[in-house]
Short mmCIF file of C-alpha atoms in Angstrom, two decimals:
data_model
loop_
_atom_site.label_atom_id
_atom_site.label_comp_id
_atom_site.label_asym_id
_atom_site.label_seq_id
_atom_site.Cartn_x
_atom_site.Cartn_y
_atom_site.Cartn_z
CA MET A 1336 122.26 -165.53 -106.35
CA MET A 1337 122.11 -162.20 -108.18
CA LYS A 1338 121.44 -164.21 -111.43
CA MET A 1339 118.51 -165.97 -109.90
CA SER A 1340 116.96 -162.80 -108.43
CA PHE A 1341 117.49 -160.98 -111.80
CA GLU A 1342 115.63 -164.00 -113.68
CA VAL A 1343 112.55 -163.53 -111.33
CA THR A 1344 111.91 -160.18 -112.49
CA ALA A 1345 113.22 -160.53 -116.02
CA LYS A 1346 111.01 -163.59 -116.73
CA LYS A 1347 107.98 -161.53 -115.40
CA LEU A 1348 108.72 -158.78 -117.98
CA PHE A 1349 109.92 -160.66 -121.05
CA GLY A 1350 108.11 -163.93 -120.56
CA VAL A 1351 109.42 -167.30 -119.38
CA LYS A 1352 111.40 -167.98 -122.41
CA TYR A 1353 112.13 -164.16 -123.29
CA GLU A 1354 109.66 -164.60 -126.20
CA ARG A 1355 108.36 -161.07 -125.44
CA LEU A 1356 111.91 -159.42 -125.69
CA ILE A 1357 112.54 -161.18 -128.95
CA ARG A 1358 109.12 -160.23 -130.53
CA THR A 1359 109.77 -156.43 -129.36
CA LEU A 1360 113.14 -156.43 -130.72
CA PHE A 1361 111.97 -157.90 -134.08
CA LEU A 1362 109.20 -155.21 -134.30
CA GLU A 1363 111.75 -152.65 -133.65
CA LEU A 1364 114.14 -153.82 -136.31
CA VAL A 1365 111.15 -153.99 -138.85
CA VAL A 1366 110.36 -150.31 -137.88
CA PHE A 1367 113.99 -149.17 -138.35
CA TRP A 1368 114.35 -150.85 -141.48
CA GLY A 1369 111.14 -149.54 -143.03
CA LEU A 1370 111.74 -146.14 -142.00
CA HIS A 1371 115.47 -146.36 -143.37
CA ILE A 1372 114.52 -147.57 -146.86
CA SER A 1373 111.63 -145.05 -147.39
CA GLY A 1374 114.15 -142.29 -147.68
CA PHE A 1375 112.26 -139.99 -145.20
CA ARG A 1376 114.96 -137.77 -143.37
CA VAL A 1377 114.71 -135.23 -140.56
CA GLU A 1378 117.54 -132.82 -139.35
CA ILE A 1379 117.92 -133.60 -135.72
CA ALA A 1380 120.62 -132.01 -133.80
CA PRO A 1381 122.71 -134.29 -131.59
CA LEU A 1382 121.98 -132.27 -128.39
CA ILE A 1383 118.30 -132.80 -129.02
CA LEU A 1384 118.81 -136.74 -129.58
CA TYR A 1385 120.77 -136.83 -126.13
CA LEU A 1386 118.11 -134.80 -124.37
CA MET A 1387 115.25 -136.86 -125.75
CA THR A 1388 116.88 -140.24 -124.94
CA VAL A 1389 117.76 -139.12 -121.30
CA ALA A 1390 114.22 -137.74 -120.62
CA PHE A 1391 112.37 -140.57 -122.26
CA SER A 1392 114.33 -143.20 -120.56
CA ALA A 1393 114.41 -141.60 -117.12
CA GLY A 1394 110.59 -141.16 -117.40
CA VAL A 1395 110.06 -144.76 -118.43
CA MET A 1396 112.35 -146.04 -115.59
CA TRP A 1397 110.79 -144.06 -112.97
CA GLN A 1398 107.35 -145.32 -114.07
CA ALA A 1399 108.65 -148.88 -113.93
CA LEU A 1400 109.89 -148.43 -110.43
CA SER A 1401 106.60 -146.87 -109.28
CA ALA A 1402 104.44 -149.37 -110.89
CA GLY A 1403 101.88 -150.54 -108.37
CA ASP A 1404 101.41 -153.93 -109.90
CA ASN A 1405 105.21 -154.87 -108.88
CA ARG A 1406 104.16 -154.87 -105.18
CA ALA A 1407 103.11 -158.66 -105.14
CA ASN A 1408 106.18 -159.61 -107.11
CA LEU A 1409 108.43 -157.66 -104.51
CA GLU A 1410 106.71 -159.07 -101.72
CA ASN A 1411 107.33 -162.64 -102.74
CA MET A 1412 110.94 -161.79 -103.56
CA PHE A 1413 111.38 -160.34 -99.90
CA MET A 1414 110.36 -163.78 -98.57
CA LEU A 1415 113.19 -165.41 -100.43
CA PRO A 1416 116.75 -165.59 -99.01
CA PHE A 1417 118.17 -162.83 -101.01
CA GLU A 1418 120.69 -160.33 -99.80
CA GLY A 1419 119.14 -156.63 -99.69
CA ARG A 1420 121.75 -155.15 -101.97
CA THR A 1421 121.71 -158.25 -104.37
CA LEU A 1422 117.93 -157.75 -104.52
CA VAL A 1423 118.27 -154.07 -105.10
CA PHE A 1424 120.81 -154.58 -108.04
CA SER A 1425 119.11 -157.33 -109.79
CA TYR A 1426 115.67 -155.65 -109.63
CA ALA A 1427 116.82 -152.39 -110.83
CA ALA A 1428 119.05 -154.13 -113.57
CA ALA A 1429 115.94 -156.11 -114.70
CA LEU A 1430 113.67 -153.00 -115.04
CA GLY A 1431 116.81 -151.02 -116.56
CA ALA A 1432 116.99 -153.74 -119.27
CA TYR A 1433 113.26 -153.72 -119.97
CA THR A 1434 113.41 -149.83 -120.19
CA LEU A 1435 116.47 -150.04 -122.61
CA LEU A 1436 115.36 -152.81 -124.68
CA THR A 1437 111.65 -152.51 -125.07
CA LYS A 1438 110.93 -148.75 -124.78
CA THR A 1439 114.20 -146.58 -125.52
CA ALA A 1440 115.31 -148.84 -128.29
CA GLY A 1441 111.79 -148.30 -129.98
CA LEU A 1442 112.42 -144.54 -129.64
CA LEU A 1443 115.90 -144.72 -130.96
CA ALA A 1444 114.97 -147.17 -133.85
CA VAL A 1445 112.73 -144.34 -135.24
CA VAL A 1446 115.28 -141.58 -134.56
CA TRP A 1447 118.19 -143.27 -135.92
CA ALA A 1448 116.29 -144.17 -139.18
CA VAL A 1449 115.23 -140.79 -140.09
CA GLY A 1450 118.36 -139.08 -139.22
CA HIS A 1451 122.03 -139.01 -140.34
CA TRP A 1452 124.19 -140.13 -137.48
CA SER A 1453 127.80 -141.13 -136.86
CA TRP A 1454 128.81 -143.94 -134.90
CA ALA A 1455 129.95 -141.76 -131.98
CA GLU A 1456 126.48 -140.11 -131.80
CA ILE A 1457 124.79 -143.38 -131.74
CA LEU A 1458 126.91 -144.69 -129.11
CA GLY A 1459 126.65 -141.34 -127.33
CA SER A 1460 122.70 -141.89 -127.23
CA ILE A 1461 122.93 -145.38 -125.81
CA LEU A 1462 125.36 -144.02 -123.05
CA CYS A 1463 122.74 -141.29 -122.31
CA ALA A 1464 120.02 -143.90 -121.87
CA LEU A 1465 122.26 -146.18 -119.63
CA ALA A 1466 123.18 -143.08 -117.52
CA ALA A 1467 119.58 -141.87 -117.15
CA ILE A 1468 118.48 -145.41 -115.99
CA VAL A 1469 121.33 -145.58 -113.49
CA ILE A 1470 120.79 -142.10 -112.24
CA VAL A 1471 116.91 -142.90 -111.75
CA SER A 1472 117.70 -146.03 -109.93
CA CYS A 1473 119.91 -144.18 -107.54
CA LEU A 1474 117.68 -141.27 -106.91
CA TYR A 1475 114.45 -143.24 -106.64
CA PRO A 1476 114.90 -144.95 -103.00
CA LEU A 1477 115.92 -141.36 -101.69
CA ARG A 1478 112.35 -140.10 -102.35
CA LEU A 1479 111.42 -141.93 -98.83
CA GLY A 1480 114.63 -141.10 -97.37
CA ARG A 1481 115.78 -144.68 -97.67
CA THR A 1482 118.51 -146.60 -99.22
CA ASP A 1483 117.40 -150.28 -98.47
CA ALA A 1484 115.67 -152.83 -100.55
CA TYR A 1485 112.33 -152.05 -99.05
CA ALA A 1486 112.57 -148.35 -100.32
CA PHE A 1487 111.56 -149.99 -103.70
CA TYR A 1488 108.22 -151.42 -102.29
CA VAL A 1489 105.63 -148.89 -101.40
CA GLN A 1490 102.96 -150.47 -99.10
CA PRO A 1491 99.41 -150.04 -100.51
CA ALA A 1492 97.34 -147.36 -99.07
CA SER A 1493 94.86 -149.85 -97.63
CA ARG A 1494 97.51 -151.37 -95.49
CA ARG A 1495 98.86 -147.90 -94.26
CA ARG A 1496 95.56 -146.66 -92.67
CA THR A 1497 92.31 -147.77 -91.87
CA VAL A 1498 89.17 -147.02 -93.89
CA LYS A 1499 85.64 -147.33 -92.49
CA SER A 1500 84.03 -149.97 -94.48
CA HIS A 1501 80.58 -148.56 -94.16
CA ARG A 1502 81.47 -145.32 -95.70
CA ARG A 1503 80.62 -145.00 -99.38
CA TYR A 1504 82.38 -142.72 -101.81
CA SER A 1505 80.63 -141.53 -104.94
CA VAL A 1506 82.18 -142.23 -108.26
CA TRP A 1507 83.16 -138.64 -108.57
CA ARG A 1508 85.05 -138.54 -105.29
CA TYR A 1509 86.81 -141.88 -106.37
CA LEU A 1510 87.99 -140.53 -109.59
CA PHE A 1511 89.51 -137.36 -108.06
CA ARG A 1512 90.93 -139.35 -105.08
CA TYR A 1513 92.65 -141.85 -107.51
CA LEU A 1514 94.06 -138.96 -109.52
CA MET A 1515 95.41 -137.40 -106.32
CA ALA A 1516 96.93 -140.73 -105.13
CA HIS A 1517 98.76 -141.19 -108.32
CA LYS A 1518 101.01 -138.24 -108.63
CA ASN A 1519 102.48 -139.33 -111.91
CA TYR A 1520 98.87 -139.13 -113.33
CA LEU A 1521 98.56 -135.74 -112.08
CA VAL A 1522 101.81 -134.55 -113.44
CA ASN A 1523 101.08 -135.87 -116.95
CA THR A 1524 97.74 -133.95 -116.80
CA ALA A 1525 99.74 -130.88 -115.76
CA ALA A 1526 102.38 -131.48 -118.61
CA MET A 1527 99.42 -131.43 -121.11
CA TRP A 1528 98.43 -128.03 -119.74
CA GLY A 1529 102.13 -126.95 -120.43
CA VAL A 1530 102.06 -128.38 -124.04
CA ALA A 1531 98.94 -126.29 -124.23
CA CYS A 1532 100.67 -123.10 -123.62
CA VAL A 1533 103.46 -123.84 -126.08
CA LEU A 1534 101.36 -124.99 -128.92
CA PRO A 1535 100.42 -121.43 -130.03
CA VAL A 1536 104.11 -120.71 -130.46
CA LEU A 1537 104.43 -123.91 -132.82
CA LEU A 1538 101.38 -123.54 -134.71
CA GLY A 1539 100.87 -119.77 -134.64
CA GLN A 1540 101.96 -119.33 -138.40
CA MET A 1541 98.75 -120.55 -139.72
CA GLU A 1542 95.16 -119.22 -139.52
CA ALA A 1543 93.23 -120.06 -136.13
CA ARG A 1544 90.45 -121.71 -137.92
CA PHE A 1545 92.62 -124.45 -139.59
CA VAL A 1546 95.16 -125.09 -136.67
CA LEU A 1547 93.12 -124.65 -133.52
CA PRO A 1548 90.90 -128.10 -134.10
CA ILE A 1549 94.52 -129.74 -134.67
CA GLY A 1550 95.58 -128.34 -131.39
CA PHE A 1551 92.33 -129.80 -129.74
CA ALA A 1552 93.12 -133.24 -131.18
CA ILE A 1553 96.85 -133.18 -129.96
CA LEU A 1554 95.70 -132.11 -126.40
CA SER A 1555 93.31 -135.41 -126.22
CA LEU A 1556 96.44 -137.41 -126.04
CA ASN A 1557 96.25 -137.74 -122.00
CA THR A 1558 97.09 -141.54 -121.58
CA PRO A 1559 96.90 -141.85 -117.83
CA ILE A 1560 93.37 -140.77 -117.17
CA CYS A 1561 92.17 -142.84 -120.09
CA ILE A 1562 93.20 -146.34 -118.98
CA LEU A 1563 91.63 -146.26 -115.43
CA LEU A 1564 90.01 -149.76 -115.94
CA SER A 1565 92.96 -151.35 -117.72
CA CYS A 1566 95.42 -150.33 -114.98
CA ASP A 1567 93.06 -151.74 -112.14
CA ARG A 1568 92.15 -155.20 -112.77
CA ALA A 1569 90.37 -155.34 -109.42
CA LEU A 1570 88.16 -152.07 -110.38
CA GLU A 1571 87.34 -153.49 -113.77
CA ARG A 1572 85.90 -156.74 -112.30
CA ALA A 1573 84.08 -154.87 -109.49
CA VAL A 1574 82.39 -152.52 -112.19
CA ARG A 1575 81.41 -155.23 -114.58
CA PHE A 1576 80.04 -157.75 -111.79
CA LEU A 1577 77.10 -155.87 -110.62
CA PRO A 1578 74.22 -154.91 -113.06
CA GLY A 1579 73.85 -151.28 -114.13
CA GLN A 1580 77.30 -150.47 -113.07
CA GLY A 1581 78.47 -149.65 -116.63
CA ARG A 1582 76.37 -146.64 -116.91
CA ALA A 1583 76.73 -145.60 -113.43
CA PHE A 1584 80.67 -145.67 -113.92
CA CYS A 1585 81.14 -144.82 -117.43
CA VAL A 1586 79.03 -141.58 -117.51
CA PRO A 1587 81.00 -139.98 -114.64
CA TYR A 1588 84.21 -141.25 -116.08
CA CYS A 1589 83.33 -139.68 -119.27
CA LEU A 1590 82.61 -136.31 -117.68
CA PHE A 1591 85.72 -136.57 -115.79
CA ILE A 1592 87.96 -137.06 -118.98
CA PHE A 1593 85.80 -134.24 -120.59
CA GLY A 1594 86.69 -131.96 -117.75
CA CYS A 1595 90.47 -132.80 -118.11
CA ASN A 1596 90.49 -132.35 -121.67
CA LEU A 1597 88.70 -129.13 -121.73
CA ALA A 1598 90.79 -127.66 -119.03
CA ALA A 1599 93.72 -128.16 -121.44
CA ASP A 1600 91.77 -126.87 -124.29
CA ILE A 1601 90.87 -123.62 -122.35
CA VAL A 1602 94.49 -123.26 -121.43
CA PHE A 1603 95.40 -123.60 -125.18
CA LEU A 1604 92.74 -120.99 -126.17
CA CYS A 1605 93.85 -118.51 -123.35
CA SER A 1606 97.50 -118.90 -124.55
CA TRP A 1607 96.64 -118.21 -128.13
CA GLN A 1608 94.45 -115.19 -127.20
CA ILE A 1609 97.34 -113.67 -125.26
CA GLN A 1610 100.04 -114.30 -127.90
CA LEU A 1611 98.11 -113.96 -130.94
CA GLY A 1612 94.28 -112.97 -130.46
CA GLY A 1613 91.19 -113.62 -132.49
CA ILE A 1614 89.56 -116.19 -130.25
CA GLY A 1615 85.79 -116.15 -130.24
CA PRO A 1616 82.81 -118.07 -129.16
CA LEU A 1617 82.88 -120.56 -132.04
CA HIS A 1618 86.34 -121.49 -131.07
CA ALA A 1619 85.17 -122.30 -127.47
CA LEU A 1620 82.43 -124.26 -128.72
CA THR A 1621 84.74 -126.36 -130.96
CA ALA A 1622 86.93 -126.88 -128.05
CA ALA A 1623 83.98 -128.15 -125.83
CA ALA A 1624 82.80 -130.50 -128.80
CA PHE A 1625 86.35 -131.97 -129.33
CA ALA A 1626 86.83 -132.63 -125.53
CA LEU A 1627 83.45 -134.22 -125.28
CA LEU A 1628 84.10 -136.59 -128.39
CA SER A 1629 87.38 -137.62 -127.28
CA ALA A 1630 86.19 -138.27 -123.82
CA VAL A 1631 83.47 -140.59 -125.19
CA GLY A 1632 85.97 -142.36 -127.54
CA SER A 1633 88.27 -142.96 -124.73
CA VAL A 1634 85.63 -144.39 -122.37
CA LEU A 1635 84.20 -146.72 -125.08
CA LEU A 1636 87.62 -148.13 -125.88
CA GLU A 1637 88.28 -148.57 -122.09
CA TRP A 1638 84.95 -150.33 -121.86
CA TYR A 1639 84.70 -152.53 -124.84
CA PHE A 1640 88.51 -153.04 -125.53
CA PRO A 1641 90.39 -152.87 -122.29
CA LEU A 1642 94.28 -153.55 -122.48
CA ARG A 1643 95.05 -157.00 -121.48
CA GLY A 1644 98.29 -159.09 -120.77
CA TRP A 1645 100.33 -156.02 -119.66
CA LYS A 1646 103.44 -156.61 -117.30
CA ILE A 1647 103.88 -153.23 -115.72
CA GLU A 1648 102.16 -150.04 -115.86
CA SER A 1649 104.54 -148.62 -118.19
CA ASP A 1650 103.17 -150.84 -121.02
CA LEU A 1651 99.83 -149.14 -120.73
CA TRP A 1652 101.23 -145.63 -120.85
CA HIS A 1653 103.05 -146.58 -124.19
CA HIS A 1654 100.37 -148.87 -125.75
CA PRO A 1655 99.72 -147.94 -129.37
CA ARG A 1656 95.82 -147.86 -128.54
CA LYS A 1657 96.45 -144.41 -127.08
CA TYR A 1658 96.90 -143.00 -130.38
CA ILE A 1659 93.48 -144.14 -131.83
CA VAL A 1660 91.36 -141.39 -130.31
CA PRO A 1661 93.90 -138.70 -131.18
CA ALA A 1662 94.26 -139.92 -134.80
CA VAL A 1663 90.39 -140.01 -135.17
CA MET A 1664 90.24 -136.44 -133.65
CA LEU A 1665 92.94 -135.25 -136.21
CA LEU A 1666 90.84 -136.63 -139.05
CA LEU A 1667 87.98 -134.88 -137.59
CA ALA A 1668 90.16 -131.63 -137.25
CA GLY A 1669 90.90 -131.81 -140.97
CA LEU A 1670 87.19 -132.08 -141.85
CA VAL A 1671 86.31 -129.06 -139.53
CA SER A 1672 89.09 -127.14 -141.17
CA MET A 1673 87.76 -127.93 -144.64
CA ILE A 1674 84.24 -126.85 -143.55
#
């Protein structure tokens, strides 16, 4: 029975014949071998390797357990004659295997390829990843004060409270309510502000006119707020169904992302001014320009190239598309620095 309940979730994540897992493992092997034969090497302390593995695995596992798209799948599983303990173990095991083999393995493939590691350190990093997955699986149900199988199923907000159907909310109110309802999105945005505070320490050895645009480009990497349509298929269908909704939604959405990016850039400039000084009006205008351009690029990608075929929300957070806008911003930063 445990095997059957495990396969229900595993086939959703990896494909009916596990073809998605095979494809992912092959790509990870190609990345590892390509970096290994390139001769590029970086000195990384084993403690950093372990901390990196634990933090990354724990974060991905928590995202996988919190993914709202698993509700329907869990709701169907609750209708099957599975024992609660069996369901919990099999569900957590399937998500743990997904985290380890498709996410953590990609990180380890890169780190192992560019570093010099002993077999003991490689085994230690794998054990750290497994420990992080197990600990998160044990701690996750406690957030609701429950330890039964239903602790993994969070009932949608529409079922927990009644909302007056005749009341209309503006796009702006929807965007802010959406951000507040998804605490992981809010935490990630706050984390970007933390990165903005630390960047002057890492980049402060160079001249401000060269390095500030690079910092603005890095801070445009705020994945959650840039995948609003991709992560909510119902919202995308509603926006595209009625005429004129593209402009009515995309303009406020663009300004919303612009505000989030600009807030991170302002924190970056304030931190730079406090630690190093020399910030002027031109730097503030440059920050606003980078925040606006990155917001426009993110919205255009979401509108014309939404992400399809994802299984759980974690796929969206780690999709390669999130690097397109920051990469373009880095190229632009190089041009601005030269000018």
